[in-house]
Amino acid sequence: MPRSFEKSQKKKERLPIKTREGLIRHVEADLEQKEEEEAGQEEGSRESEGEDEMERVGGDDDEANSEEEDKEDDESKKPLPTKAEQRQQILEAKEELAQIGLSLNEDPEENSHLFRRLRELSYSRLPTIKKLSLATQLSVYKSVIPGYRIRPLTAEEQTAKVTKEVRKLRTYEQALVHSYQQYVEHLSLLSRGGVPKSPNSKTPPRPRTKLDLDLAHLAVTCASSLLHSVPHFNFRTDLLKILIDRLSKRTIDLTHIKARQTIEELFRTDEDGTASLDAVQLLVKMFKARRYNIHESVLNTFLFLRLLTELDVKASQDRVDKPTLDSSSDPNANSKKRKRGGDPKKAFKTKRQKKLEREQSTVLAELKEADAIVSSEEREKMQSETLKLVFSAYFQVLKDRPEGNNLMAATLEGLAKFSHLINIDFFTTLLAALKELIQDAAALASPYFPSMSSQNSSANSQSQTTRESLLCITTAFALLSGQHAPVVPLDLTFFTSHLFTLLSPLSLNPDLEYNHKSLRLPDPSLPHRPSTQISKVNLSTQTSLLIRSLTSVLTPPHPPRPPPSRAAAFTKRLLTFSLLAPEKSSIASLGIIAETARKNRGPAGSAVKNVFRLGEKVGDGRYRVNPLAGSAWEVALLGRHYSPKVRGAVEEVVRGVGGEKLQKNYHRTYSQPEIGLYALSVHIGTPLSPFPPYMYVPT
């Protein structure tokens, strides 16, 4: 049989091994196995080089999504481990995540390759490991992200020769940006309640489970934390899309509340206005796509915007602010202090040193002033664009009036807050829309004509209608107060008349001083239990809105002053309102009367005093308010009010209007209790006994 050298050709001797018996054993290895190992190593190195190249260049969103879907499919095909194996895997994953987090926090530039391992752990089949990986990545990125935005390198910068430190920093920054982008994309997929299948996939999408909802909540929480901690960094728009996509749903849960609070905090803390502009653009785009079928609290987020609050500063009309002497603004400030006996421990400086310091301080002051001007211009530009988008959303709601959602109150609150920033060209259109809203509200819920009101309207809807009417009136007068009256002549008679009409039904409202956060038990006599109101931004009660409207009507900050008939009519109606309203509302309305008499020294002030004068009053026979033909008989009952604060407020009003002489006359006239009882009986239409001849009885 011929010799065969096949074995010698496929074998290779290795180092000999000495066994326990003392024998020397020769070890041989197969060449085929070695070649396979070398080929596998070369293939793995090629794959790693390809992945590094993809990280440097970046990938398309569809490719990233398909890779993630393939990972999910591969993981789902593997058999589930036992509970003991799961506990062991979770324990090992915790140790590995802790080690990776420590290494990245210690030296992220040297350990930038660990970002990929963190991302791989987030695709684990075990939910606990996936959640731990997402939370670990959140903590790591919040600690290693720099305080500046990383921009992509240009072609010239990539080919230019740089130092070793610069090249190392650039490599780390690009790896950080790519890993952070993959993390944000993963959060975006999880926030939708599970990884969606691509259109080309033949397998149908699996239904959402409780685990998908938990991961969606975790993804929104991570996105909110990143947007709160590092709003300046890359992919801010992607984080905003995650939150706004959740806000587009009308279902209110913890995730919705968390996303809304994050947007509100972003609006409140944004200084330059760039992040606010991005968020408002996405919100308005979402409003249009949803046809304004959104929740009221989402539109209320606009009330947290810092729109021209720091830039729109008006100078004082009473005094002139003098600039303070500072070393940065006055180069000779130090020399002046030294001449007056300044600090003796100060080091001596030559004339040359003093001259250099003065020149340096002057240059620094000029640079600081130039930077402030540029930043102010950029911020004003950003906030102006944001303001246009906000008003476009508000005007669209006023125009369309979408049914089924309560956006009108939120719109009116926003217009009332930003009314001083509205352009003059929109005044006529806006006032016409507000007037139409008040007319519709009066027709749907009229306190005097129940047949015109809706049969199914509840107390909450009527209260909401009254609130909207007060907001319309407040917005209309805010337009006038925000502009100069001679330049913008506005006829607000309709709003004044409607406010006068609202005083009587408001005085009978027991919930006048409550808002949705007031802790109180519901009325058991109501046929329908009031529903729990969602928290609003504007916590003002109806009393506070009423006081704001009355202040704008009776004591405006700018001329013209109210006419005498209007001042007297509101005084008489406010006295009746104080008689029936709750304690705090009565005190506030009496304060409005005193303020009206104090600020209006002309004919309006005289008309207010005439209401409180005693004696005969003659009417003209016309069915009008005729406030000057009546008497302030309500003082008789208000002087015997159960609250000592209300009694003290009435005395202050009488003293402020007519002085001590009028106060003594009122004490002498209204000291008898039967006078107040007779006044009340006349008011309700059933006289009890003949009235004293020195007191006018209103008919």
Coordinates of C-alpha atoms in Angstrom, one line a residue, residues 570-571 574 588-598 653:
F570 CA -71.8 100.7 38.2
T571 CA -71.6 102.1 41.7
L574 CA -71.9 97.0 42.7
A588 CA -63.4 93.5 46.4
S589 CA -66.5 95.2 44.9
L590 CA -66.6 97.8 47.7
G591 CA -62.9 98.5 47.1
I592 CA -63.7 99.1 43.4
I593 CA -66.3 101.7 44.4
A594 CA -63.8 103.5 46.7
E595 CA -61.1 103.4 44.0
T596 CA -63.5 104.9 41.5
A597 CA -64.4 107.8 43.7
R598 CA -60.7 108.4 44.5
V653 CA -66.3 103.6 51.3

